[in-house]
mmCIF file of C-alpha atoms in Angstrom:
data_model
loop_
_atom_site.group_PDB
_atom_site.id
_atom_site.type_symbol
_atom_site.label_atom_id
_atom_site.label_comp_id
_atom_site.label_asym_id
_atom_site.label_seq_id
_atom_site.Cartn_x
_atom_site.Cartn_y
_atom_site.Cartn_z
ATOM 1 C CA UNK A 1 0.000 0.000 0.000
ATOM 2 C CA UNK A 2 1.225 3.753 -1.035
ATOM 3 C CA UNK A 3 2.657 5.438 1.778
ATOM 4 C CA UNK A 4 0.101 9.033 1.981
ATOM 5 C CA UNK A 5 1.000 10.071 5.375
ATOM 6 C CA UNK A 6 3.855 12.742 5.291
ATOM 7 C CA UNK A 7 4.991 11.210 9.223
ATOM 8 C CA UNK A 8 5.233 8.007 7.841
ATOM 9 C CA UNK A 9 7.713 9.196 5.329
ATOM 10 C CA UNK A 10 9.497 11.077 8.259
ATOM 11 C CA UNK A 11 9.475 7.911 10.103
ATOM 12 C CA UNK A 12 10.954 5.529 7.741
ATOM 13 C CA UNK A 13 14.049 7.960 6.419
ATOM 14 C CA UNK A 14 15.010 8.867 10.251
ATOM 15 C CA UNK A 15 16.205 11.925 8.666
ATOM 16 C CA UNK A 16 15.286 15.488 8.554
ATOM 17 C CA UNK A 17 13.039 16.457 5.256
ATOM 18 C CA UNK A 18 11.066 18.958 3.686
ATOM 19 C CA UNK A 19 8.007 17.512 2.506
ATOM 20 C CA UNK A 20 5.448 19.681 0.704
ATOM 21 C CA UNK A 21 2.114 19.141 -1.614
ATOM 22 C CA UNK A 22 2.305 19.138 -5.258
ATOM 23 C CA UNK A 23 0.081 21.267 -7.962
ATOM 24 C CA UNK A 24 -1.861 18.062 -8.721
ATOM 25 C CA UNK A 25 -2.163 16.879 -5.171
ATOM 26 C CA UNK A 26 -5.926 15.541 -4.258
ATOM 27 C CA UNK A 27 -7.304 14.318 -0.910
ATOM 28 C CA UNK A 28 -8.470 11.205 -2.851
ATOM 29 C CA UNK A 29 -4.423 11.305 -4.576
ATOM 30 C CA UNK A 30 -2.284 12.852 -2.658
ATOM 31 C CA UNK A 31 1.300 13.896 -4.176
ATOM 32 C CA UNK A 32 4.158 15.144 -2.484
ATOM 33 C CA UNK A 33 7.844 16.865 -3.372
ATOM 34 C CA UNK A 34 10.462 15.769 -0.903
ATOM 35 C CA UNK A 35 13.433 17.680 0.031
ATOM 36 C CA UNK A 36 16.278 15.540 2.105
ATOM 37 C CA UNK A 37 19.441 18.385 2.970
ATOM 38 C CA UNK A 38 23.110 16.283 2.341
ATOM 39 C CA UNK A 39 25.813 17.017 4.225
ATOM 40 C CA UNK A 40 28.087 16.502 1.049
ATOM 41 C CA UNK A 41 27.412 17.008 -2.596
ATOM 42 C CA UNK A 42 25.641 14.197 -4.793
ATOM 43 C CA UNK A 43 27.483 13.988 -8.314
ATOM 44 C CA UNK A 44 25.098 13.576 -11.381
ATOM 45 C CA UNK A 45 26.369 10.203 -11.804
ATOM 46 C CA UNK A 46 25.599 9.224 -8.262
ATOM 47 C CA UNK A 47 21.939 10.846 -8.268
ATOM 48 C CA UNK A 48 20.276 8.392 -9.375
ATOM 49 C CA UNK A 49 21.697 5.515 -7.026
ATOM 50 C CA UNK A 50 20.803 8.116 -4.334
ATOM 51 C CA UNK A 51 17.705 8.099 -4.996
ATOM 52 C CA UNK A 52 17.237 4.414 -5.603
ATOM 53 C CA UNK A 53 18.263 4.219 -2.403
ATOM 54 C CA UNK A 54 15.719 6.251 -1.178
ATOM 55 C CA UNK A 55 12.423 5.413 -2.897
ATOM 56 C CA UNK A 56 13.768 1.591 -1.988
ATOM 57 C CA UNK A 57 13.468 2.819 2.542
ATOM 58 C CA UNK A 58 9.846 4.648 0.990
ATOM 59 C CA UNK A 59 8.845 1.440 -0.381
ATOM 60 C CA UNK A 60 9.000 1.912 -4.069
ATOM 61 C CA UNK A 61 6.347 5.261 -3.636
ATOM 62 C CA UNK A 62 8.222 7.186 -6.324
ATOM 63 C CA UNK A 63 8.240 6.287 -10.220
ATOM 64 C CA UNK A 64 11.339 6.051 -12.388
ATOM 65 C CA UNK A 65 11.161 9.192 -14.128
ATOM 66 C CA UNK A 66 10.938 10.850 -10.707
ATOM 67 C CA UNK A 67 15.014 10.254 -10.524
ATOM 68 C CA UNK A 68 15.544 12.747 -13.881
ATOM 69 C CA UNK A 69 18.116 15.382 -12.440
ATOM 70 C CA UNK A 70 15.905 18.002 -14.720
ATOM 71 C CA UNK A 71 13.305 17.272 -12.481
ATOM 72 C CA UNK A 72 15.158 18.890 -9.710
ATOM 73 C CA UNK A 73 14.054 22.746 -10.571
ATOM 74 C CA UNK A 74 10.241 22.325 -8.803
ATOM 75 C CA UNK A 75 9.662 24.735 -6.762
ATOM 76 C CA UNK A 76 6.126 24.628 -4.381
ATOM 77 C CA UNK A 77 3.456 27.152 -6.012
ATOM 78 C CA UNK A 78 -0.113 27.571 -5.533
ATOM 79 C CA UNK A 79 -3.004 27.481 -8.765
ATOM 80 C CA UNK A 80 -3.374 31.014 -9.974
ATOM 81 C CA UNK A 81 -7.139 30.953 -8.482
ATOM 82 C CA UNK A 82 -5.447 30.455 -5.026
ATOM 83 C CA UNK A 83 -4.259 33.515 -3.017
#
């Protein structure tokens, strides 16, 4: 079962995050953009074991194309009707 609970995902890293809603995120669907601060630079050609890694501890919760380094330049917004 998807992990929806932004604790839970706290809980199984045992790290310090940033965890945050995406554009698309639903009650019904939620989505979520995770931030985990390194103490050391990640090299391109490491990324993506990184965040193997990762989704691996989150139980598989993030696709494939989610470990694209483009991907990287999200930033949290709100919909234009918002605000």
């Amino acid at each position: 079962e998807p992990i929806f609970d932004p604790q839970e995902i706290f809980n199984l890293l045992k790290r310090r995050c940033i965890i945050w809603t995406t554009y698309n995120s639903t009650k019904e669907s939620p989505r979520y953009r995770l931030v985990i601060p390194l103490a050391n630079q990640v090299s391109p050609d490491r990324f993506k074991d990184l965040f193997h890694k990762v989704n691996a501890t989150l139980q598989e919760i993030a696709s494939e194309k989610q470990s694209d380094l483009v991907r990287l330049g999200y930033l949290p917004r709100l919909p234009w009707t918002v605000g």
